Amino acid sequence: MKNNNIEHTIRRTRSYWYIDGLWEIGYGCLFTVMGTLLYLQTLIPSDSQLADLAGYVFLVLIIGLIVLINWGIRKAKEQLTYPRTGMLTYRPDQMSPQKWLFAALIAALSILAGSVLVALFQTWEPSLESIPLLLGFTGAAMMLFIAYPSNLKRFYLLAVYSIVLGLVFTWAGITGMTLLGMYFTLLGIGLTVSGGITLWSYVHQTSPPQEAPNEV
């Protein structure tokens, strides 16, 4: 019974980071911007010097956005989440090695399943054509890596959404930079929508902090 209570507390603490949907909104915006930039690169001739410059600009911009988004998420939580429902922290070693191994196994099996599906359902050579499905399963693995320790069902739905994107792009035969641009854009939109719904629900189910009465 004691171990069950500890496990419940750990999962509750881990899920608390995602309780307000801010992480999904932040990284959903990041993926959307990243996908849009990747797609825009397809409009630049590959043999031009501008294409090489665009690659460096893209890398610097994405790194800067990651830093900015992480800072924004923390600031938003300080202003919105922590005053409403408090702040929970946990030690990094609370998740046992067995749990990390299980999460890694889920990721590996997801990628393996994608490879198997490619072999079963594709009659052409699984070279470039297999990339969309593998990309979809890789994104699903990332969502499952979040979903299992936190036990948040919406991330399981996002994993399915990523796989569906991979299947659709495989069926459509979309590859290359166009594939990357469309996949990350649509994945980002899915994350943002999920985060927006979660944030709306969180705000309406919690109360803002009560202001202290003015002293006379």
PDB file of C-alpha atoms in Angstrom:
ATOM      1  CA  MET A   1       0.000   0.000   0.000  1.00  0.00           C
ATOM      2  CA  LYS A   2       2.815   2.411   0.886  1.00  0.00           C
ATOM      3  CA  ASN A   3       4.564   1.790  -2.439  1.00  0.00           C
ATOM      4  CA  ASN A   4       1.297   2.434  -4.287  1.00  0.00           C
ATOM      5  CA  ASN A   5       0.894   5.750  -2.484  1.00  0.00           C
ATOM      6  CA  ILE A   6       4.467   6.740  -3.361  1.00  0.00           C
ATOM      7  CA  GLU A   7       3.947   5.809  -7.005  1.00  0.00           C
ATOM      8  CA  HIS A   8       0.720   7.818  -7.083  1.00  0.00           C
ATOM      9  CA  THR A   9       2.484  10.837  -5.586  1.00  0.00           C
ATOM     10  CA  ILE A  10       5.325  10.627  -8.101  1.00  0.00           C
ATOM     11  CA  ARG A  11       2.934  10.420 -11.049  1.00  0.00           C
ATOM     12  CA  ARG A  12       0.848  13.280  -9.689  1.00  0.00           C
ATOM     13  CA  THR A  13       3.965  15.414  -9.291  1.00  0.00           C
ATOM     14  CA  ARG A  14       5.161  14.667 -12.813  1.00  0.00           C
ATOM     15  CA  SER A  15       1.759  15.315 -14.356  1.00  0.00           C
ATOM     16  CA  TYR A  16       1.578  18.667 -12.549  1.00  0.00           C
ATOM     17  CA  TRP A  17       4.136  20.194 -14.934  1.00  0.00           C
ATOM     18  CA  TYR A  18       1.639  19.626 -17.774  1.00  0.00           C
ATOM     19  CA  ILE A  19      -1.528  20.474 -15.834  1.00  0.00           C
ATOM     20  CA  ASP A  20      -2.005  23.883 -17.450  1.00  0.00           C
ATOM     21  CA  GLY A  21      -1.168  23.030 -21.080  1.00  0.00           C
ATOM     22  CA  LEU A  22       1.547  25.703 -21.236  1.00  0.00           C
ATOM     23  CA  TRP A  23       4.252  23.220 -22.264  1.00  0.00           C
ATOM     24  CA  GLU A  24       2.134  22.039 -25.192  1.00  0.00           C
ATOM     25  CA  ILE A  25       1.346  25.586 -26.283  1.00  0.00           C
ATOM     26  CA  GLY A  26       4.999  26.629 -26.079  1.00  0.00           C
ATOM     27  CA  TYR A  27       6.430  23.659 -27.939  1.00  0.00           C
ATOM     28  CA  GLY A  28       3.458  23.529 -30.271  1.00  0.00           C
ATOM     29  CA  CYS A  29       4.358  27.057 -31.371  1.00  0.00           C
ATOM     30  CA  LEU A  30       8.004  25.997 -31.674  1.00  0.00           C
ATOM     31  CA  PHE A  31       7.190  23.035 -33.920  1.00  0.00           C
ATOM     32  CA  THR A  32       4.826  25.159 -36.009  1.00  0.00           C
ATOM     33  CA  VAL A  33       7.484  27.821 -36.574  1.00  0.00           C
ATOM     34  CA  MET A  34      10.102  25.144 -37.241  1.00  0.00           C
ATOM     35  CA  GLY A  35       7.863  23.390 -39.761  1.00  0.00           C
ATOM     36  CA  THR A  36       7.020  26.651 -41.508  1.00  0.00           C
ATOM     37  CA  LEU A  37      10.695  27.570 -41.808  1.00  0.00           C
ATOM     38  CA  LEU A  38      11.552  24.120 -43.139  1.00  0.00           C
ATOM     39  CA  TYR A  39       8.819  24.388 -45.738  1.00  0.00           C
ATOM     40  CA  LEU A  40       9.984  27.870 -46.757  1.00  0.00           C
ATOM     41  CA  GLN A  41      13.439  26.437 -47.383  1.00  0.00           C
ATOM     42  CA  THR A  42      11.946  24.297 -50.148  1.00  0.00           C
ATOM     43  CA  LEU A  43      11.258  27.527 -52.045  1.00  0.00           C
ATOM     44  CA  ILE A  44      14.971  28.413 -52.089  1.00  0.00           C
ATOM     45  CA  PRO A  45      17.042  26.848 -54.918  1.00  0.00           C
ATOM     46  CA  SER A  46      19.272  24.184 -53.390  1.00  0.00           C
ATOM     47  CA  ASP A  47      22.320  25.277 -55.384  1.00  0.00           C
ATOM     48  CA  SER A  48      22.190  28.904 -54.214  1.00  0.00           C
ATOM     49  CA  GLN A  49      24.299  30.449 -51.452  1.00  0.00           C
ATOM     50  CA  LEU A  50      21.076  31.587 -49.827  1.00  0.00           C
ATOM     51  CA  ALA A  51      20.196  27.949 -49.119  1.00  0.00           C
ATOM     52  CA  ASP A  52      23.366  27.469 -47.044  1.00  0.00           C
ATOM     53  CA  LEU A  53      22.751  30.730 -45.190  1.00  0.00           C
ATOM     54  CA  ALA A  54      19.141  29.749 -44.513  1.00  0.00           C
ATOM     55  CA  GLY A  55      20.337  26.547 -42.853  1.00  0.00           C
ATOM     56  CA  TYR A  56      22.551  28.426 -40.394  1.00  0.00           C
ATOM     57  CA  VAL A  57      19.860  31.031 -39.705  1.00  0.00           C
ATOM     58  CA  PHE A  58      17.340  28.244 -39.087  1.00  0.00           C
ATOM     59  CA  LEU A  59      19.608  26.539 -36.548  1.00  0.00           C
ATOM     60  CA  VAL A  60      20.355  29.744 -34.625  1.00  0.00           C
ATOM     61  CA  LEU A  61      16.701  30.786 -34.668  1.00  0.00           C
ATOM     62  CA  ILE A  62      15.439  27.440 -33.361  1.00  0.00           C
ATOM     63  CA  ILE A  63      17.989  27.371 -30.527  1.00  0.00           C
ATOM     64  CA  GLY A  64      16.998  30.912 -29.595  1.00  0.00           C
ATOM     65  CA  LEU A  65      13.306  30.005 -29.680  1.00  0.00           C
ATOM     66  CA  ILE A  66      13.865  26.995 -27.404  1.00  0.00           C
ATOM     67  CA  VAL A  67      15.582  29.198 -24.825  1.00  0.00           C
ATOM     68  CA  LEU A  68      12.864  31.854 -25.131  1.00  0.00           C
ATOM     69  CA  ILE A  69      10.007  29.350 -24.910  1.00  0.00           C
ATOM     70  CA  ASN A  70      11.432  27.619 -21.829  1.00  0.00           C
ATOM     71  CA  TRP A  71      11.823  31.021 -20.162  1.00  0.00           C
ATOM     72  CA  GLY A  72       8.282  31.975 -21.185  1.00  0.00           C
ATOM     73  CA  ILE A  73       6.794  28.760 -19.815  1.00  0.00           C
ATOM     74  CA  ARG A  74       8.456  29.289 -16.430  1.00  0.00           C
ATOM     75  CA  LYS A  75       7.327  32.915 -16.278  1.00  0.00           C
ATOM     76  CA  ALA A  76       3.771  32.000 -17.281  1.00  0.00           C
ATOM     77  CA  LYS A  77       3.630  29.339 -14.584  1.00  0.00           C
ATOM     78  CA  GLU A  78       4.849  31.841 -11.990  1.00  0.00           C
ATOM     79  CA  GLN A  79       2.073  34.245 -12.975  1.00  0.00           C
ATOM     80  CA  LEU A  80      -0.762  31.801 -13.692  1.00  0.00           C
ATOM     81  CA  THR A  81      -0.236  28.300 -12.330  1.00  0.00           C
ATOM     82  CA  TYR A  82       1.657  28.569  -9.063  1.00  0.00           C
ATOM     83  CA  PRO A  83      -0.599  31.281  -7.567  1.00  0.00           C
ATOM     84  CA  ARG A  84      -3.661  29.109  -8.348  1.00  0.00           C
ATOM     85  CA  THR A  85      -2.573  25.590  -7.420  1.00  0.00           C
ATOM     86  CA  GLY A  86       0.863  25.954  -5.856  1.00  0.00           C
ATOM     87  CA  MET A  87       4.247  24.657  -6.917  1.00  0.00           C
ATOM     88  CA  LEU A  88       5.287  21.009  -6.803  1.00  0.00           C
ATOM     89  CA  THR A  89       8.864  19.812  -7.196  1.00  0.00           C
ATOM     90  CA  TYR A  90      10.513  16.397  -7.161  1.00  0.00           C
ATOM     91  CA  ARG A  91      13.981  14.991  -6.975  1.00  0.00           C
ATOM     92  CA  PRO A  92      15.440  13.875 -10.345  1.00  0.00           C
ATOM     93  CA  ASP A  93      16.039  10.382  -8.959  1.00  0.00           C
ATOM     94  CA  GLN A  94      12.386   9.754  -8.062  1.00  0.00           C
ATOM     95  CA  MET A  95      11.801   7.823 -11.263  1.00  0.00           C
ATOM     96  CA  SER A  96      13.413   4.441 -10.874  1.00  0.00           C
ATOM     97  CA  PRO A  97      15.796   2.994 -13.488  1.00  0.00           C
ATOM     98  CA  GLN A  98      13.142   0.383 -14.263  1.00  0.00           C
ATOM     99  CA  LYS A  99      10.664   3.107 -15.220  1.00  0.00           C
ATOM    100  CA  TRP A 100      13.189   4.867 -17.457  1.00  0.00           C
ATOM    101  CA  LEU A 101      13.993   1.524 -19.081  1.00  0.00           C
ATOM    102  CA  PHE A 102      10.304   0.862 -19.687  1.00  0.00           C
ATOM    103  CA  ALA A 103       9.824   4.313 -21.228  1.00  0.00           C
ATOM    104  CA  ALA A 104      12.855   3.775 -23.477  1.00  0.00           C
ATOM    105  CA  LEU A 105      11.473   0.348 -24.436  1.00  0.00           C
ATOM    106  CA  ILE A 106       8.175   1.963 -25.469  1.00  0.00           C
ATOM    107  CA  ALA A 107      10.065   4.390 -27.695  1.00  0.00           C
ATOM    108  CA  ALA A 108      12.122   1.583 -29.268  1.00  0.00           C
ATOM    109  CA  LEU A 109       9.040  -0.580 -29.855  1.00  0.00           C
ATOM    110  CA  SER A 110       7.198   2.339 -31.448  1.00  0.00           C
ATOM    111  CA  ILE A 111      10.005   2.874 -33.943  1.00  0.00           C
ATOM    112  CA  LEU A 112      10.242  -0.889 -34.565  1.00  0.00           C
ATOM    113  CA  ALA A 113       6.495  -1.073 -35.148  1.00  0.00           C
ATOM    114  CA  GLY A 114       6.807   1.672 -37.731  1.00  0.00           C
ATOM    115  CA  SER A 115       9.483  -0.307 -39.561  1.00  0.00           C
ATOM    116  CA  VAL A 116       7.315  -3.437 -39.500  1.00  0.00           C
ATOM    117  CA  LEU A 117       4.325  -1.564 -40.896  1.00  0.00           C
ATOM    118  CA  VAL A 118       6.489  -0.206 -43.692  1.00  0.00           C
ATOM    119  CA  ALA A 119       7.582  -3.749 -44.578  1.00  0.00           C
ATOM    120  CA  LEU A 120       4.010  -5.094 -44.445  1.00  0.00           C
ATOM    121  CA  PHE A 121       2.019  -2.406 -46.203  1.00  0.00           C
ATOM    122  CA  GLN A 122       4.449  -0.903 -48.707  1.00  0.00           C
ATOM    123  CA  THR A 123       5.188  -2.729 -51.921  1.00  0.00           C
ATOM    124  CA  TRP A 124       7.879  -0.297 -53.075  1.00  0.00           C
ATOM    125  CA  GLU A 125      11.402  -0.048 -51.727  1.00  0.00           C
ATOM    126  CA  PRO A 126      11.279   1.300 -48.140  1.00  0.00           C
ATOM    127  CA  SER A 127      13.888   4.007 -48.605  1.00  0.00           C
ATOM    128  CA  LEU A 128      12.572   7.559 -48.882  1.00  0.00           C
ATOM    129  CA  GLU A 129       9.006   6.258 -48.805  1.00  0.00           C
ATOM    130  CA  SER A 130       9.473   4.854 -45.291  1.00  0.00           C
ATOM    131  CA  ILE A 131      10.610   8.146 -43.763  1.00  0.00           C
ATOM    132  CA  PRO A 132       7.128   9.659 -43.192  1.00  0.00           C
ATOM    133  CA  LEU A 133       5.915   6.648 -41.228  1.00  0.00           C
ATOM    134  CA  LEU A 134       9.124   6.396 -39.226  1.00  0.00           C
ATOM    135  CA  LEU A 135       8.861  10.111 -38.487  1.00  0.00           C
ATOM    136  CA  GLY A 136       5.302   9.644 -37.281  1.00  0.00           C
ATOM    137  CA  PHE A 137       6.293   6.821 -34.968  1.00  0.00           C
ATOM    138  CA  THR A 138       9.272   8.766 -33.665  1.00  0.00           C
ATOM    139  CA  GLY A 139       6.959  11.645 -32.739  1.00  0.00           C
ATOM    140  CA  ALA A 140       4.599   9.148 -31.124  1.00  0.00           C
ATOM    141  CA  ALA A 141       7.475   7.751 -29.081  1.00  0.00           C
ATOM    142  CA  MET A 142       8.204  11.246 -27.773  1.00  0.00           C
ATOM    143  CA  MET A 143       4.563  11.660 -26.707  1.00  0.00           C
ATOM    144  CA  LEU A 144       4.526   8.237 -25.047  1.00  0.00           C
ATOM    145  CA  PHE A 145       7.718   9.129 -23.193  1.00  0.00           C
ATOM    146  CA  ILE A 146       5.739  11.969 -21.597  1.00  0.00           C
ATOM    147  CA  ALA A 147       2.467  10.073 -21.273  1.00  0.00           C
ATOM    148  CA  TYR A 148       3.657   7.037 -19.329  1.00  0.00           C
ATOM    149  CA  PRO A 149       5.372   8.652 -16.302  1.00  0.00           C
ATOM    150  CA  SER A 150       2.713  11.376 -15.986  1.00  0.00           C
ATOM    151  CA  ASN A 151      -0.287   9.150 -16.871  1.00  0.00           C
ATOM    152  CA  LEU A 152      -1.867  11.908 -18.982  1.00  0.00           C
ATOM    153  CA  LYS A 153      -4.261  10.444 -21.528  1.00  0.00           C
ATOM    154  CA  ARG A 154      -4.135  13.393 -23.932  1.00  0.00           C
ATOM    155  CA  PHE A 155      -0.519  12.587 -24.748  1.00  0.00           C
ATOM    156  CA  TYR A 156      -1.582   9.093 -25.804  1.00  0.00           C
ATOM    157  CA  LEU A 157      -4.018  10.782 -28.213  1.00  0.00           C
ATOM    158  CA  LEU A 158      -1.202  13.002 -29.486  1.00  0.00           C
ATOM    159  CA  ALA A 159       0.883   9.855 -30.078  1.00  0.00           C
ATOM    160  CA  VAL A 160      -1.918   8.405 -32.197  1.00  0.00           C
ATOM    161  CA  TYR A 161      -2.199  11.740 -34.026  1.00  0.00           C
ATOM    162  CA  SER A 162       1.508  11.618 -34.895  1.00  0.00           C
ATOM    163  CA  ILE A 163       1.176   8.088 -36.261  1.00  0.00           C
ATOM    164  CA  VAL A 164      -1.837   9.128 -38.359  1.00  0.00           C
ATOM    165  CA  LEU A 165       0.219  11.984 -39.827  1.00  0.00           C
ATOM    166  CA  GLY A 166       2.945   9.503 -40.736  1.00  0.00           C
ATOM    167  CA  LEU A 167       0.430   7.183 -42.401  1.00  0.00           C
ATOM    168  CA  VAL A 168      -1.161  10.002 -44.391  1.00  0.00           C
ATOM    169  CA  PHE A 169       2.171  11.346 -45.602  1.00  0.00           C
ATOM    170  CA  THR A 170       3.303   7.831 -46.519  1.00  0.00           C
ATOM    171  CA  TRP A 171       0.115   7.266 -48.516  1.00  0.00           C
ATOM    172  CA  ALA A 172       0.535  10.659 -50.226  1.00  0.00           C
ATOM    173  CA  GLY A 173       4.184   9.962 -51.040  1.00  0.00           C
ATOM    174  CA  ILE A 174       5.427  13.196 -49.480  1.00  0.00           C
ATOM    175  CA  THR A 175       9.146  13.201 -48.668  1.00  0.00           C
ATOM    176  CA  GLY A 176      12.112  15.509 -48.219  1.00  0.00           C
ATOM    177  CA  MET A 177      11.962  18.999 -46.764  1.00  0.00           C
ATOM    178  CA  THR A 178       8.297  19.267 -47.716  1.00  0.00           C
ATOM    179  CA  LEU A 179       7.571  16.289 -45.471  1.00  0.00           C
ATOM    180  CA  LEU A 180       9.506  17.757 -42.543  1.00  0.00           C
ATOM    181  CA  GLY A 181       7.855  21.127 -42.966  1.00  0.00           C
ATOM    182  CA  MET A 182       4.308  19.748 -43.123  1.00  0.00           C
ATOM    183  CA  TYR A 183       4.822  17.189 -40.355  1.00  0.00           C
ATOM    184  CA  PHE A 184       6.273  19.590 -37.788  1.00  0.00           C
ATOM    185  CA  THR A 185       3.714  22.262 -38.662  1.00  0.00           C
ATOM    186  CA  LEU A 186       0.757  19.906 -38.193  1.00  0.00           C
ATOM    187  CA  LEU A 187       2.277  18.334 -35.084  1.00  0.00           C
ATOM    188  CA  GLY A 188       2.801  21.823 -33.674  1.00  0.00           C
ATOM    189  CA  ILE A 189      -0.805  22.749 -34.408  1.00  0.00           C
ATOM    190  CA  GLY A 190      -1.987  19.574 -32.672  1.00  0.00           C
ATOM    191  CA  LEU A 191       0.108  20.338 -29.598  1.00  0.00           C
ATOM    192  CA  THR A 192      -1.086  23.941 -29.510  1.00  0.00           C
ATOM    193  CA  VAL A 193      -4.744  22.921 -29.763  1.00  0.00           C
ATOM    194  CA  SER A 194      -4.284  20.317 -27.023  1.00  0.00           C
ATOM    195  CA  GLY A 195      -2.521  22.848 -24.817  1.00  0.00           C
ATOM    196  CA  GLY A 196      -5.135  25.509 -25.504  1.00  0.00           C
ATOM    197  CA  ILE A 197      -7.996  23.205 -24.492  1.00  0.00           C
ATOM    198  CA  THR A 198      -6.084  22.123 -21.376  1.00  0.00           C
ATOM    199  CA  LEU A 199      -5.336  25.737 -20.427  1.00  0.00           C
ATOM    200  CA  TRP A 200      -8.971  26.760 -20.926  1.00  0.00           C
ATOM    201  CA  SER A 201     -10.116  23.871 -18.726  1.00  0.00           C
ATOM    202  CA  TYR A 202      -7.478  24.621 -16.084  1.00  0.00           C
ATOM    203  CA  VAL A 203      -8.378  28.305 -15.836  1.00  0.00           C
ATOM    204  CA  HIS A 204     -12.086  27.520 -15.498  1.00  0.00           C
ATOM    205  CA  GLN A 205     -11.551  24.799 -12.893  1.00  0.00           C
ATOM    206  CA  THR A 206      -9.208  26.758 -10.628  1.00  0.00           C
ATOM    207  CA  SER A 207      -9.550  30.033  -8.818  1.00  0.00           C
ATOM    208  CA  PRO A 208      -7.158  32.997  -9.008  1.00  0.00           C
ATOM    209  CA  PRO A 209      -5.457  34.007  -5.766  1.00  0.00           C
ATOM    210  CA  GLN A 210      -7.559  36.221  -3.513  1.00  0.00           C
ATOM    211  CA  GLU A 211      -6.195  39.698  -3.147  1.00  0.00           C
ATOM    212  CA  ALA A 212      -5.616  40.898   0.395  1.00  0.00           C
ATOM    213  CA  PRO A 213      -8.133  43.550   1.513  1.00  0.00           C
ATOM    214  CA  ASN A 214      -6.895  47.095   1.556  1.00  0.00           C
ATOM    215  CA  GLU A 215      -5.943  48.255   4.998  1.00  0.00           C
ATOM    216  CA  VAL A 216      -7.701  51.399   6.239  1.00  0.00           C
TER     217      VAL A 216
END
